[in-house]
Coordinates of C-alpha atoms and ligand atoms in Angstrom, one line a residue:
X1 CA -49.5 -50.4 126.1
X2 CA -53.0 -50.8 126.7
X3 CA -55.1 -53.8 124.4
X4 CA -57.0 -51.0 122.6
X5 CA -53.8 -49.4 121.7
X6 CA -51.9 -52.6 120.5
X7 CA -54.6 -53.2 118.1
X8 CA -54.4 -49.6 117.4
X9 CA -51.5 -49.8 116.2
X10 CA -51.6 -52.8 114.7
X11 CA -53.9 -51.4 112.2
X12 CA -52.1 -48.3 111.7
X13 CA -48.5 -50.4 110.3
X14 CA -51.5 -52.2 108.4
X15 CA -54.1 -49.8 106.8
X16 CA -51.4 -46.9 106.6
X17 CA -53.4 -45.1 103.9
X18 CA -56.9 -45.9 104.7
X19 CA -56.9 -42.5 106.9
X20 CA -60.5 -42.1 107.9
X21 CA -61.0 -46.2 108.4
X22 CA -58.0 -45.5 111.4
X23 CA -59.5 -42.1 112.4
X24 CA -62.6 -44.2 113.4
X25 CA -61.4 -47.0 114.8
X26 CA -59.0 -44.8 117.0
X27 CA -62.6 -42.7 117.9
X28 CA -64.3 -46.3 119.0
X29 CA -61.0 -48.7 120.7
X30 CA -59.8 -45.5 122.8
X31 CA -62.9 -45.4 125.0
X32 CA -63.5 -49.2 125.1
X33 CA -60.6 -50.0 127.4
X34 CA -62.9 -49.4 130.6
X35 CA -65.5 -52.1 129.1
X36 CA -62.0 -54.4 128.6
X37 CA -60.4 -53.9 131.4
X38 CA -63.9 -54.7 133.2
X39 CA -64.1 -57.8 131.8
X40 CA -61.0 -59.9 130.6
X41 CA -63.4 -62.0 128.3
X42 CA -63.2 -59.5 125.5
X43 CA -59.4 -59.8 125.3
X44 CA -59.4 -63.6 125.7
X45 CA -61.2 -63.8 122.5
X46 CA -59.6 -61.6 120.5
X47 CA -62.7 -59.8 120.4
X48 CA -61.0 -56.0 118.6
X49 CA -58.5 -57.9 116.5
X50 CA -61.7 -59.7 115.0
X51 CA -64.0 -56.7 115.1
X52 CA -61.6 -54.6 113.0
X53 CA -61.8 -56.8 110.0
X54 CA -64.8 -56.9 107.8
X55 CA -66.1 -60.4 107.2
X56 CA -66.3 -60.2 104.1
X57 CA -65.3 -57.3 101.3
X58 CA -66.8 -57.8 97.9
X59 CA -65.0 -55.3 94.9
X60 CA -65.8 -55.3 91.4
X61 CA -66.0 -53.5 88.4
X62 CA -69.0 -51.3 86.8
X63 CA -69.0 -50.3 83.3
X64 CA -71.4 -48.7 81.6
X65 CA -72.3 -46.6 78.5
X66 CA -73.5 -42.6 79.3
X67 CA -75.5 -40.7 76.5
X68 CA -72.6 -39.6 74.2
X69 CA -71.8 -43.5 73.0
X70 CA -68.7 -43.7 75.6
X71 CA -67.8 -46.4 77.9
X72 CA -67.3 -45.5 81.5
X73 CA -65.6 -47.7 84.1
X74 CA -66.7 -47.1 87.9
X75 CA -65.7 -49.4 90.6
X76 CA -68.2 -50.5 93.2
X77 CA -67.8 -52.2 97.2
X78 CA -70.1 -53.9 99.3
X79 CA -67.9 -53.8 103.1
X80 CA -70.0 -57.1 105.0
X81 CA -68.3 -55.8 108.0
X82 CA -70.4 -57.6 111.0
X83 CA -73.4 -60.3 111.1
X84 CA -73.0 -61.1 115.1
X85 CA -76.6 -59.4 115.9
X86 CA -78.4 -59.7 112.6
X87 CA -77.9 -59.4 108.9
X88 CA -75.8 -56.8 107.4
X89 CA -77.5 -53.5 107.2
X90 CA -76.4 -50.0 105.8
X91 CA -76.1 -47.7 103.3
X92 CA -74.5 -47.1 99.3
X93 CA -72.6 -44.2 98.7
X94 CA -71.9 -42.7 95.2
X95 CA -69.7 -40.2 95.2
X96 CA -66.3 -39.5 93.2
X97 CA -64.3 -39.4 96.8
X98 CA -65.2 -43.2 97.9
X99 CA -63.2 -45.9 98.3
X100 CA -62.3 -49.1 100.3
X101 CA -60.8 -47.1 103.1
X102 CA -64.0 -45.0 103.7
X103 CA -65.9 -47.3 103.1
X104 CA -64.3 -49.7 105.9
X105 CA -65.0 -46.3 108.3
X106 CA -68.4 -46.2 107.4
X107 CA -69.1 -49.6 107.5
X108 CA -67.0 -50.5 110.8
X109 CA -69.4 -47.4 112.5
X110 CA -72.3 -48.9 111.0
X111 CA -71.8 -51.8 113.6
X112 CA -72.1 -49.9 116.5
X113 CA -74.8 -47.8 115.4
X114 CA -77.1 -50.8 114.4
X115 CA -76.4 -52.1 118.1
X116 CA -77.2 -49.2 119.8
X117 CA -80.9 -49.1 118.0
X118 CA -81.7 -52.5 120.0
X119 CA -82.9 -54.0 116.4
X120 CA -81.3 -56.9 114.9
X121 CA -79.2 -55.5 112.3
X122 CA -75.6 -56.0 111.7
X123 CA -73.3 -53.5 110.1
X124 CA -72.1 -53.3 106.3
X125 CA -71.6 -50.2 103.8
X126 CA -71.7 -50.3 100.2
X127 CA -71.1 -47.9 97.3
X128 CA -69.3 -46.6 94.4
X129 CA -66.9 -43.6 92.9
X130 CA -69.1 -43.0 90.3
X131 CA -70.7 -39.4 90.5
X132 CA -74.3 -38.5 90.4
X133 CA -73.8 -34.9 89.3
X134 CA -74.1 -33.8 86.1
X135 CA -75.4 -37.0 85.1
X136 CA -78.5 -37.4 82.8
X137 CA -81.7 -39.5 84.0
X138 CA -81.1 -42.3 81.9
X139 CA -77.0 -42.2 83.0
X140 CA -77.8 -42.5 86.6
X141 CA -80.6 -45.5 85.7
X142 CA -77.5 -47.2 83.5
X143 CA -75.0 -46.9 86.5
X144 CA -77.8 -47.7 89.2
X145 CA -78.6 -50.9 86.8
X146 CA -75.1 -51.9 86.0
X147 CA -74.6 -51.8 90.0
X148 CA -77.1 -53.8 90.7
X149 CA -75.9 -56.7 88.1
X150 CA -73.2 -57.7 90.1
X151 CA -74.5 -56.4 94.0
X152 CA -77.5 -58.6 93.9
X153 CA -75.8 -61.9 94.3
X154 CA -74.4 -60.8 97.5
X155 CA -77.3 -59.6 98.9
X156 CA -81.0 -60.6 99.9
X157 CA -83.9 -59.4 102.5
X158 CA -82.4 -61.9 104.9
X159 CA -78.6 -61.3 104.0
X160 CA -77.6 -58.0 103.4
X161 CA -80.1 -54.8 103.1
X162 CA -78.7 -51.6 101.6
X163 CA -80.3 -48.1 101.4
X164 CA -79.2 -44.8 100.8
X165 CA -76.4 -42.3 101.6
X166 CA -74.8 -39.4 99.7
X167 CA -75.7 -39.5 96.2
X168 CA -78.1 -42.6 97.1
X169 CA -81.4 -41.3 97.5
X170 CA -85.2 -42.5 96.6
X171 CA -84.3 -42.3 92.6
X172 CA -81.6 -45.0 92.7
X173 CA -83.0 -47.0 95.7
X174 CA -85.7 -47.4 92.9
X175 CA -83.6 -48.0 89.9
X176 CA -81.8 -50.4 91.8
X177 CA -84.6 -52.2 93.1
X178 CA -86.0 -52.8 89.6
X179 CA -83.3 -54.6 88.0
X180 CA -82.9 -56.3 91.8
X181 CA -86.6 -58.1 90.8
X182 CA -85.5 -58.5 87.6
X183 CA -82.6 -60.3 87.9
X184 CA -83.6 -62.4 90.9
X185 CA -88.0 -62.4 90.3
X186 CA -87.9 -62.2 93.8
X187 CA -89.9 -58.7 95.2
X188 CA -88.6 -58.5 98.6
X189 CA -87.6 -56.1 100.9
X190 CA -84.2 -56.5 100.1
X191 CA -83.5 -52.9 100.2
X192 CA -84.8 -49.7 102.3
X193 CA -85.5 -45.9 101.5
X194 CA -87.6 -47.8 98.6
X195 CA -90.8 -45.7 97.2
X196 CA -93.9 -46.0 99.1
X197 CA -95.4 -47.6 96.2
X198 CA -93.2 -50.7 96.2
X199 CA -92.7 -51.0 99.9
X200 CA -91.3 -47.9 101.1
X201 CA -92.1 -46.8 104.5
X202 CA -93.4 -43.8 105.7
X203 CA -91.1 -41.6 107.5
X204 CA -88.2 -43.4 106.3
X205 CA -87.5 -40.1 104.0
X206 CA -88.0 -38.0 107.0
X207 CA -85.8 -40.3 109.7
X208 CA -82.2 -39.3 110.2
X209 CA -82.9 -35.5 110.2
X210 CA -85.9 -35.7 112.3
X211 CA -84.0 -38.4 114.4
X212 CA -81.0 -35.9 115.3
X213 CA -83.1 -33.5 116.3
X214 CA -84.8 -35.9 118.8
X215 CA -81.7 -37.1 120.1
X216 CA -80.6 -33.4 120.6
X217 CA -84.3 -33.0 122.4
X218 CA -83.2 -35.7 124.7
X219 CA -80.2 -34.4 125.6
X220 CA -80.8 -31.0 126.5
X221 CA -84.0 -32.3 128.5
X222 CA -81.9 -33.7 130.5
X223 CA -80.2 -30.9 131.4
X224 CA -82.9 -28.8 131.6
X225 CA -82.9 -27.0 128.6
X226 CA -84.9 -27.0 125.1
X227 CA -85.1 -26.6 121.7
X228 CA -87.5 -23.9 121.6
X229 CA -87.0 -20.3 120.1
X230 CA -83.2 -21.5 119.7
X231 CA -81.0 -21.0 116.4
X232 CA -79.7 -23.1 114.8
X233 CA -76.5 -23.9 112.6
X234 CA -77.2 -26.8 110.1
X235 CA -74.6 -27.9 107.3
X236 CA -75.5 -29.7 104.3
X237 CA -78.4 -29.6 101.9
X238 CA -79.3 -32.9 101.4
X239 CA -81.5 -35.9 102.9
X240 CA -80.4 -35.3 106.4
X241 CA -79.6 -31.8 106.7
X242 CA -83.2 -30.8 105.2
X243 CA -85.5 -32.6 107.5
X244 CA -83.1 -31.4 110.3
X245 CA -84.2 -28.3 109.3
X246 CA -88.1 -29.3 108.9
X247 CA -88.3 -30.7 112.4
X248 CA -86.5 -27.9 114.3
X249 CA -89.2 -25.7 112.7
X250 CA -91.6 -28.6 114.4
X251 CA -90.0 -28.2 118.1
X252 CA -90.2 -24.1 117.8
X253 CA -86.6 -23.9 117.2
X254 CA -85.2 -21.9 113.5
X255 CA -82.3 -23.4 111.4
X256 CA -80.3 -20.4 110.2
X257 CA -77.7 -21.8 108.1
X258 CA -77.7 -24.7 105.5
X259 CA -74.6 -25.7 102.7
X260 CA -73.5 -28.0 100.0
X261 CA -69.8 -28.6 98.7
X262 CA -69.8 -25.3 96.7
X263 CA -71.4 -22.9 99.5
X264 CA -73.3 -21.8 102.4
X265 CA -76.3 -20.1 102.6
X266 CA -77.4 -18.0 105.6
X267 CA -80.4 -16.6 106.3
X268 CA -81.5 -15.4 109.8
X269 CA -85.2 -15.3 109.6
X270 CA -84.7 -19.1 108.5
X271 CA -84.1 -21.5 106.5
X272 CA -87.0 -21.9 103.6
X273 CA -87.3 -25.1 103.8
X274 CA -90.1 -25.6 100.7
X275 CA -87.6 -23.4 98.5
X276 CA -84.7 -26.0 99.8
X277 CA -86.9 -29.2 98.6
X278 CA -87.9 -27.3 95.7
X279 CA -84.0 -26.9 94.7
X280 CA -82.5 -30.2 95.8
X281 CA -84.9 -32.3 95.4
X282 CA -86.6 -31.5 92.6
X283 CA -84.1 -29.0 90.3
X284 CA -81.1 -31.1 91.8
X285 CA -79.4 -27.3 91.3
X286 CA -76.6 -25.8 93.9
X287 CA -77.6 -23.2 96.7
X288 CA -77.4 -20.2 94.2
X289 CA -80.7 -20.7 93.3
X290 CA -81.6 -21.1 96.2
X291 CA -80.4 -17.6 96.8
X292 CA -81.6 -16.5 93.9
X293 CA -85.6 -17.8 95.2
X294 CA -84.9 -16.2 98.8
X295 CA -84.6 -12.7 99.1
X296 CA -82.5 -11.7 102.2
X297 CA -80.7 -14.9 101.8
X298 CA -76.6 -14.6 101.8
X299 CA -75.0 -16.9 99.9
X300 CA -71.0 -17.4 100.8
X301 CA -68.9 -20.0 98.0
X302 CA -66.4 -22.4 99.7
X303 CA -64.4 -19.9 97.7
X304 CA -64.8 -17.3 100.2
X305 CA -64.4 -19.8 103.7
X306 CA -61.7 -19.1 106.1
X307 CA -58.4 -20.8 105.8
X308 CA -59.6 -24.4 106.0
X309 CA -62.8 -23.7 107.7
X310 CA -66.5 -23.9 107.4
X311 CA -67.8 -20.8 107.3
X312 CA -71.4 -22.9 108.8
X313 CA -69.6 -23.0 112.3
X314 CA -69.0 -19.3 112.0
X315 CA -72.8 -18.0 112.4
X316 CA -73.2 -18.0 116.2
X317 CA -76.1 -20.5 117.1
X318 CA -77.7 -22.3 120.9
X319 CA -77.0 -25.9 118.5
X320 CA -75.3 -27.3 116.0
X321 CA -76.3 -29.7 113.5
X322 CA -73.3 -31.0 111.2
X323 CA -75.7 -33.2 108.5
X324 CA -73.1 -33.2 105.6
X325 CA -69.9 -35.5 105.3
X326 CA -66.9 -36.3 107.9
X327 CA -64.4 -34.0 108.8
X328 CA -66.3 -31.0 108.1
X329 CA -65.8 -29.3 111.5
X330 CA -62.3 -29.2 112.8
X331 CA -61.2 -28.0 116.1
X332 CA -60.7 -24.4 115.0
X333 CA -64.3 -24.7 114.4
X334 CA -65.5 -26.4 117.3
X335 CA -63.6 -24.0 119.4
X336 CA -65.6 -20.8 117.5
X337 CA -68.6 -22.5 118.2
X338 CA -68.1 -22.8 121.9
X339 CA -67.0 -19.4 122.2
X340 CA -70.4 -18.2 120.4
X341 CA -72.5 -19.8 123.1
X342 CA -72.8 -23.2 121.2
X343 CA -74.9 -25.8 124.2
X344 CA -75.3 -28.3 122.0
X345 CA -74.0 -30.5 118.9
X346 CA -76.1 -33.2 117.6
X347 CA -74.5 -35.1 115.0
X348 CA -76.5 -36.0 111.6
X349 CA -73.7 -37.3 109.3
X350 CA -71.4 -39.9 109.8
X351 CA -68.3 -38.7 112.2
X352 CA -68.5 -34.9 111.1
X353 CA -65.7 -33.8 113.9
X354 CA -62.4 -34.1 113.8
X355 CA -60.8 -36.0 116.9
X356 CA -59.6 -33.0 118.2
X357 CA -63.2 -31.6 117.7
X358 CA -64.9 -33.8 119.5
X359 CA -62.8 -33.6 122.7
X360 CA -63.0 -29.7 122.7
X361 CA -67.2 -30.7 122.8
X362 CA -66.4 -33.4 125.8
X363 CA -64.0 -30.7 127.6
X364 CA -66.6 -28.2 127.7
X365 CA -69.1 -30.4 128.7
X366 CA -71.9 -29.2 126.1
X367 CA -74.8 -31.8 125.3
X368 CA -72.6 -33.9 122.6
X369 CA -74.5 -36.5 120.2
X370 CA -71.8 -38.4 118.5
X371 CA -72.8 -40.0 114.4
X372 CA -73.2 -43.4 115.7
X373 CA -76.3 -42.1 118.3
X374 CA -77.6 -39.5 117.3
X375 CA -77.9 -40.2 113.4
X376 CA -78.5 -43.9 114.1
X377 CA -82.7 -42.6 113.2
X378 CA -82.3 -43.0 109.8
X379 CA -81.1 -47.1 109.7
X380 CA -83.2 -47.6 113.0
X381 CA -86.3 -46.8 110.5
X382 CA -84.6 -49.1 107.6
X383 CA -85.0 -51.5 109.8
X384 CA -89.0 -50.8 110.4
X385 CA -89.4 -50.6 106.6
X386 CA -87.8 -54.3 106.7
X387 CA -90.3 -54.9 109.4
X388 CA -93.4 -53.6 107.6
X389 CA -91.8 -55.7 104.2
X390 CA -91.7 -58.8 106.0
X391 CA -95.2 -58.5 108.0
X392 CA -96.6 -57.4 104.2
X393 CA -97.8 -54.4 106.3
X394 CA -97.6 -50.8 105.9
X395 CA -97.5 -48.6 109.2
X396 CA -98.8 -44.5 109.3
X397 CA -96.4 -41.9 109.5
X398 CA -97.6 -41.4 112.9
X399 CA -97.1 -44.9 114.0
X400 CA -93.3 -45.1 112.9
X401 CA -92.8 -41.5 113.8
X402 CA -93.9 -43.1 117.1
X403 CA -91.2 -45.6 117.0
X404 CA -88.6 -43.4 115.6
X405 CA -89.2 -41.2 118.5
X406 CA -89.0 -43.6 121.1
X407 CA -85.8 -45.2 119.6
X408 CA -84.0 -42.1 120.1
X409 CA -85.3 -41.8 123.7
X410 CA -83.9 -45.5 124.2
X411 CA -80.4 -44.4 122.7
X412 CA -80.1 -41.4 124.9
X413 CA -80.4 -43.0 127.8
X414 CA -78.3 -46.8 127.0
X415 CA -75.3 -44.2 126.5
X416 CA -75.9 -41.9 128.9
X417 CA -76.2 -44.8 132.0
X418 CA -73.7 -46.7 130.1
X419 CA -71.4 -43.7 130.6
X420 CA -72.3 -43.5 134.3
X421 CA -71.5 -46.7 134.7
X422 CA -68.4 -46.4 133.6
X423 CA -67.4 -43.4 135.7
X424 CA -68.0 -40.4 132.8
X425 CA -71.1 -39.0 133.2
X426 CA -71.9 -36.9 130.2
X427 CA -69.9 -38.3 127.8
X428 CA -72.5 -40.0 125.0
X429 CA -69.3 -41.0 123.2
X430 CA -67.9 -43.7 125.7
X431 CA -71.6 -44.2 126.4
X432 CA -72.5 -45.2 122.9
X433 CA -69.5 -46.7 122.3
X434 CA -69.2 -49.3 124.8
X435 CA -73.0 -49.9 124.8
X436 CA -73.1 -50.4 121.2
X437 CA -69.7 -52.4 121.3
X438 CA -70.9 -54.5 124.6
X439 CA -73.7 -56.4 122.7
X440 CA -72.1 -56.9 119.2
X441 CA -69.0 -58.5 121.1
X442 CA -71.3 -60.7 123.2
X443 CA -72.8 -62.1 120.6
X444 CA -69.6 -62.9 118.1
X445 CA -68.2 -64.5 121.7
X446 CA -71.8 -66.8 121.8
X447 CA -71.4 -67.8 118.6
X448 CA -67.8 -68.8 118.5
X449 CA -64.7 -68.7 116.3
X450 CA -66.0 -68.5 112.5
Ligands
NDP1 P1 -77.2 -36.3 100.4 O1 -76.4 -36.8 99.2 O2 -78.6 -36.3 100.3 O3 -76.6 -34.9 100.8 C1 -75.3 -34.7 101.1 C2 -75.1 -33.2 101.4 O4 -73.8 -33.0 101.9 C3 -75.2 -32.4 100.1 O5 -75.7 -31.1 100.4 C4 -73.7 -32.3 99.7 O6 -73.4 -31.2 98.8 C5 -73.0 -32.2 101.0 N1 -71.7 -32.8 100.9 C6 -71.3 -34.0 100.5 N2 -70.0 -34.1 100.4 C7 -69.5 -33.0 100.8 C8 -68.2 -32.5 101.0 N3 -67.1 -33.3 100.8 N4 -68.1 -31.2 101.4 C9 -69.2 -30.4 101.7 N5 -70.4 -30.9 101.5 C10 -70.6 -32.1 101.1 O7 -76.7 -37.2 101.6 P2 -77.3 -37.5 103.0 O8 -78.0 -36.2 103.5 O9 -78.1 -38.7 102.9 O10 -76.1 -37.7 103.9 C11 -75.4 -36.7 104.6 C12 -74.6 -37.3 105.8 O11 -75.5 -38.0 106.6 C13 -73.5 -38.3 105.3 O12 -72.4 -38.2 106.3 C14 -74.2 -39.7 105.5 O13 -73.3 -40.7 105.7 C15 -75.0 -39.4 106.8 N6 -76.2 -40.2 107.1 C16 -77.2 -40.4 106.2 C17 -78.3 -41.2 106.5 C18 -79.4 -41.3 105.6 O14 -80.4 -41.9 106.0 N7 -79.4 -40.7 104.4 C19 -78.3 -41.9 107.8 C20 -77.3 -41.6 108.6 C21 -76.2 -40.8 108.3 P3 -73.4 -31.4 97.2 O15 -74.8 -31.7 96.8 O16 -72.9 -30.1 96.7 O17 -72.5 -32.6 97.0
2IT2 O1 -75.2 -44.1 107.7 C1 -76.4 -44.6 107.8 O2 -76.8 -45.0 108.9 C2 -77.2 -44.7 106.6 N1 -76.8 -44.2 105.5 C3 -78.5 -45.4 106.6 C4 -78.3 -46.8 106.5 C5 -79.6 -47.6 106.3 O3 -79.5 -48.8 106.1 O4 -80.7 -47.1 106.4

């Protein structure tokens, strides 16, 4: 048995229920072993064993009161997976489906990710089960508050830098922020995706939709191909999947399809992407009303899906964007893409394919941007916004757009020579795996057993 695999498995007698945590480290250790076997330094010190085990979890308990008088109990995580290359850096989730096992898949990714963005960040992911929807104002200020009572001793502009995720947008960024200052008097960059007012940055917003769409750009360039006049198939209807949307528009391309966790809307002419900011944003309301504000817009409930399918992956398209949640294109899907012409998948959310999935992508050779690349635009810009905090500065949109751009040039092609290297040309996921891994193992190895 292979060193990837003993660890592997290792895990698997260990973390038996923690399915998606397994899912991705089985994605990452099963196309390291070339990088191992290449050099025996990784296995001399211990390097996966250590790299599978956050540095630090931190659990505790949020209560708070909502508007009827009744206490509610959530419970809230902060994974400090990896600090080899900088201080811990990713996201808060809030959504009634987290806990410490997804959590550990998001944060584990994070690492990699962070790596492959050439900035000094290290990897963490934070969050709670508590559920934005439905909730009241003042109830999501409370929770967001009560969060932050405990979270803030764990974390700092030099320690630990959070942002958003699902149900962790600008709002409660800024709710946590405040009570962040309050308890601590200290107004510091210690979180990103903050309000331009108090140290936002621009095109932070903007980042992980517009990022994917570069790092699709740089893919198909290199094959020869473009963006331009293509359709395209986008899932979700939230940070990410809407300024996918925005910036296909920008590169001549036309998003056809967008969805949320109740539906799918489709609309050939394309997506409206004003009406979409208008409804999530603003009216925080599902897609029917977006359906209801876009005539010639079809709306299909989950309802009405195909046996355990997304009906997204249905709509024949030249690219697909998955910006939603993980898992939410299986094989059956991938394999309908492919047989509708489908060139090219460029991943916005964090590990949207299946296993199976994503081989069916590397088997057919399409241009293939797996999570950790081609969404890493979003904490890549995080990282500017701690940049711009710690300089007191505050860039144009055009200056980080800049950067942003160039970022996702610099990730295409680390993967993409890292994959030649190594024998596979083509495949970004070896290519951004072992790049990303590479560096973060280098550095824990430098710094010596902690
Ligand atoms: P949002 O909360 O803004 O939007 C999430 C969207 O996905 C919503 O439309 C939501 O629908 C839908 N969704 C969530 N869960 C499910 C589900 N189980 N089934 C179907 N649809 C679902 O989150 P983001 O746009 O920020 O995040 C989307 C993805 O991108 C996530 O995987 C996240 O980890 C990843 N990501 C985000 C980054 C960022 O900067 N925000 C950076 C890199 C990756 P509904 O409203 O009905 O719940
Ligand atoms: O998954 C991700 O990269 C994010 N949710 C963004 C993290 C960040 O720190 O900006």
């Amino acid at each position: 048995m292979s060193y990837a695999q003993k660890v592997i498995e290792d895990l698997k007698q260990r973390y038996a229920h923690e399915t998606v945590f397994l899912q991705a480290v089985q994605e990452v250790l099963s196309t390291l072993q070339p990088a191992l076997d290449k050099d025996a330094k990784y296995e001399k010190n211990k390097i996966l064993e250590r790299i599978v085990e956050p540095e630090r979890i931190i659990s505790f308990r949020v209560e708070w009161v909502d508007d009827k008088g009744e206490i509610q109990i959530n419970r809230g995580y902060r994974v400090q997976y990896n600090s080899a290359i900088g201080p811990y850096k990713g996201g808060l989730r809030f959504h009634p489906s987290v806990n410490l096992g997804v959590l550990k898949f998001l944060g584990f990714e994070q690492i990699f990710k962070n790596s492959l963005t050439g900035l000094a960040i290290g990897g963490a992911k934070g969050g709670s089960d508590f559920d934005p929807k439905g909730k009241s104002e003042n109830e999501v200020m409370r929770f967001c508050q009560a969060f932050m009572t405990e979270l803030y001793r764990h974390i700092g502009a030099t320690i630990d830098v959070p942002a958003g995720d699902i149900g962790v947008g600008g709002r409660e960024v800024g709710y946590m922020y405040g009570m962040y200052k309050r308890l601590t008097k200290s107004y510091e960059g210690v979180l990103t995706g903050k309000n331009l007012l108090f140290g936002g940055s621009l095109a932070r917003t903007e980042a992980t939709g517009y990022g994917a769409v570069y790092f699709a750009q740089n893919m198909l360039e290199d094959r020869g191909e473009t963006l331009e006049g293509k359709k395209c198939a986008v899932s979700g209807a939230g940070n990410v999947a809407t300024y996918c949307c925005e910036k296909l528009y920008h590169v001549g391309a036309t998003p056809v399809t967008v969805s949320d966790s109740r539906g799918m809307i489709h609309d050939d002419k394309g997506i409206n992407v004003e009406v979409l900011k208008q409804v999530k944003e603003v009216e925080r309301a599902s897609l029917t009303r977006y359906a209801e504000l876009v005539p010639g817009a079809t709306y299909t409930p989950v309802s009405a899906y195909p046996q355990g399918r997304n009906a997204v992956w249905s709509v024949p398209c030249f690219a697909a964007f998955p910006c939603a949640t993980q898992n939410e294109l299986n094989l059956a899907d991938a394999e309908t893409l492919l047989k509708n012409g489908c060139k090219c998948v460029s991943e916005g959310a964090n590990m949207p394919s299946t296993l199976d999935a994503t081989n069916a992508f590397l088997k057919a050779g399409v241009a293939y941007g797996p999570a950790k690349a081609a969404n890493a635009g979003g904490v890549a810009t995080s990282q500017l916004e701690m940049q711009q905090n710690a300089g007191m500065q505050s860039w144009t949109f055009e200056t980080v757009d800049g950067k942003l751009k160039d970022i996702m040039g610099n990730i295409f092609r680390n993967a993409s020579e890292t994959a030649k290297e190594f024998g596979q040309p083509g495949n970004l996921v070896l290519g951004a795996n072992i790049a990303g891994f590479r560096k973060v193992a280098d550095a824990m190895i430098a710094q010596g057993v902690l």
